[in-house]
Amino acid sequence: MQPLALYNTLTRKKEIFEPLHAPFVGMYVCGPTVYGEAHLGHSRAAITFDILFRYLTHIGYKVRYVRNITDVGHLVNDADEGEDKIAKQARLAQIEPMEVVQHYTTRYHQDMQQLNVLSPSIEPRASGHMIEQIAMIEEILANGLAYEVNGSVYFDVPAYNQNHHYGKLSGRIVEDLLANTRELDGQQEKRSPLDFALWKKASESHIMRWPSPWSEGFPGWHLECSAMSRKYLGPQFDIHGGGLDLMFPHHECEIAQSQASNHTDAAKYWVHNNLITINGQKMGKSLGNFITLRELFTGQHDLLQTAYTPMTIRFFVLQAHYRSTLDFSNEALLAARKGYLKLMNGLKVLDKINYPADAEESGAQDNDVQKLLDDCYRSLNDDLNTAKAIASLFNVLKKINSMYMGQVPVTSLSSAMFQNLKNTYRALVTEVLGLTEERPDNLDQMLALLLKFYKDAKDAKDYAKVDEIRAEFKKLGIVVKDMKTGIDWAYEE
């Protein structure tokens, strides 16, 4: 089996994943700015890097996964001027900024739990790491790549670019950036329009402020990730992840800051997920075209035809490769629901197939099944291609269903291969893809009772009652299956 390869945005090619200190892996991912509800766009980054976290763990790595919470310094329009996004929300709601932070952080965690996104190993907050951020600014100043003006500190991009390439991640050229940049109001204290804030002196009306050697103020948005990744993963680590919209300027600035303070690039592999679009346009809070996860779960949005369960959302994200755009539509979500239920039915069927204890094993189809399972891993190892891995799992499922229906004898596999089939299918669906069965706690008892009524009606040839019970099952999204071996049920796909 080929090793894991990841597309490295920095080199613009797929590279074999070779961690700096195997079997340990350090991964940092940019988390949310907690000033509003999490929306469908947020779910893509969370699920993408949850899969990477799960898969690295599944294939034997020991992963320290750091995903931050931005609770200060992220100004409106992602600029160096203007109001803090969280402070603005606090002012509108007439509450303390940290009340906003706590409320939306809790809501974010609840939404992630619904989506079965695992908690990161460490979840640091920007406001809790002022010492580390101030120390990094002092290092950059000492290295001559930043300057202080009126209590604010700015990163000197032209000075940095003399010996380094500012723009190497995004493919931008400083001269082109300068040619296309107009001077903005409030930026006169910068030496160059490309320079970005490491520390901002707080205006009298700015609520969120901390003491520093330069002024009472707050750190720049880009700085927090450089400081916190270094604290928890060291000056060099394996993977830095985030949404494609963060590549410039946020991640570009992170690279510059880390190089300016540590004299080395922080991350070996830069991994970016593409965006979720709606009518071809990026879904985002700033554009006002987003659908929150809670609206999706309840169906309470004008664009939604129905409510969609968390696992439907998760499957919707997984059925596209993380580097491709993914356009929202009700049709795509309904198709995702069917695909998810197919995989859940596979888990259910596997539990019902038993390998005869006294069977004579042929093992005739062992190689065929092993190839199907290998295809799943081949797809995941090819830049985490969950779309192809799911297609391969559907092929595995055909084999499982053929044994369940009696079309192929279970003994065509060796007992060892049958066990391997069960274990691998279950591990890939639940542990790697993170899909779980959504069902009420008492569903089994309800279905057993309905199936008994169905059997009694069928034995009595009361076909009107049989049709009535089938209709009740259909309301639950379930189909009754009349089989030679008896009566069974499955989720309606």
GROMACS .gro file of C-alpha atoms in nm, residues 1-7 14 17 48 51-52 54-56 58-59 318 321-322 373-390 392-393 424 427-429 431-433:
model
   47
    1MET     CA    1   0.000   0.000   0.000
    2GLN     CA    2   0.132   0.344  -0.092
    3PRO     CA    3   0.209   0.592   0.189
    4LEU     CA    4  -0.005   0.896   0.272
    5ALA     CA    5   0.047   1.190   0.035
    6LEU     CA    6  -0.088   1.540   0.106
    7TYR     CA    7  -0.113   1.840  -0.125
   14LYS     CA    8   0.137   1.636  -0.353
   17PHE     CA    9   0.385   1.278   0.437
   48THR     CA   10  -1.178   1.820   0.690
   51ILE     CA   11  -1.079   1.349   0.916
   52LEU     CA   12  -0.707   1.420   0.888
   54ARG     CA   13  -0.872   1.068   1.269
   55TYR     CA   14  -0.687   0.915   0.976
   56LEU     CA   15  -0.340   0.998   1.102
   58HIS     CA   16  -0.590   0.538   1.254
   59ILE     CA   17  -0.267   0.464   1.064
  318LEU     CA   18  -1.712   1.418   0.285
  321HIS     CA   19  -1.266   1.614  -0.212
  322TYR     CA   20  -1.159   1.874   0.043
  373LEU     CA   21  -1.055  -0.276   0.103
  374ASP     CA   22  -0.717  -0.164  -0.032
  375ASP     CA   23  -0.898   0.071  -0.272
  376CYS     CA   24  -1.047   0.254   0.028
  377TYR     CA   25  -0.704   0.311   0.179
  378ARG     CA   26  -0.553   0.398  -0.159
  379SER     CA   27  -0.806   0.681  -0.191
  380LEU     CA   28  -0.745   0.813   0.161
  381ASN     CA   29  -0.369   0.797   0.110
  382ASP     CA   30  -0.410   0.999  -0.211
  383ASP     CA   31  -0.446   1.341  -0.047
  384LEU     CA   32  -0.729   1.231   0.181
  385ASN     CA   33  -0.974   1.172  -0.104
  386THR     CA   34  -1.286   1.092   0.097
  387ALA     CA   35  -1.504   1.113  -0.216
  388LYS     CA   36  -1.320   0.821  -0.378
  389ALA     CA   37  -1.294   0.637  -0.046
  390ILE     CA   38  -1.674   0.651  -0.009
  392SER     CA   39  -1.484   0.235  -0.277
  393LEU     CA   40  -1.683   0.168   0.040
  424THR     CA   41  -1.221  -0.260   0.826
  427ALA     CA   42  -1.341   0.125   1.130
  428LEU     CA   43  -1.347   0.326   0.808
  429VAL     CA   44  -1.712   0.429   0.842
  431GLU     CA   45  -1.359   0.581   1.322
  432VAL     CA   46  -1.215   0.746   1.011
  433LEU     CA   47  -1.517   0.905   0.841
   0.00000   0.00000   0.00000
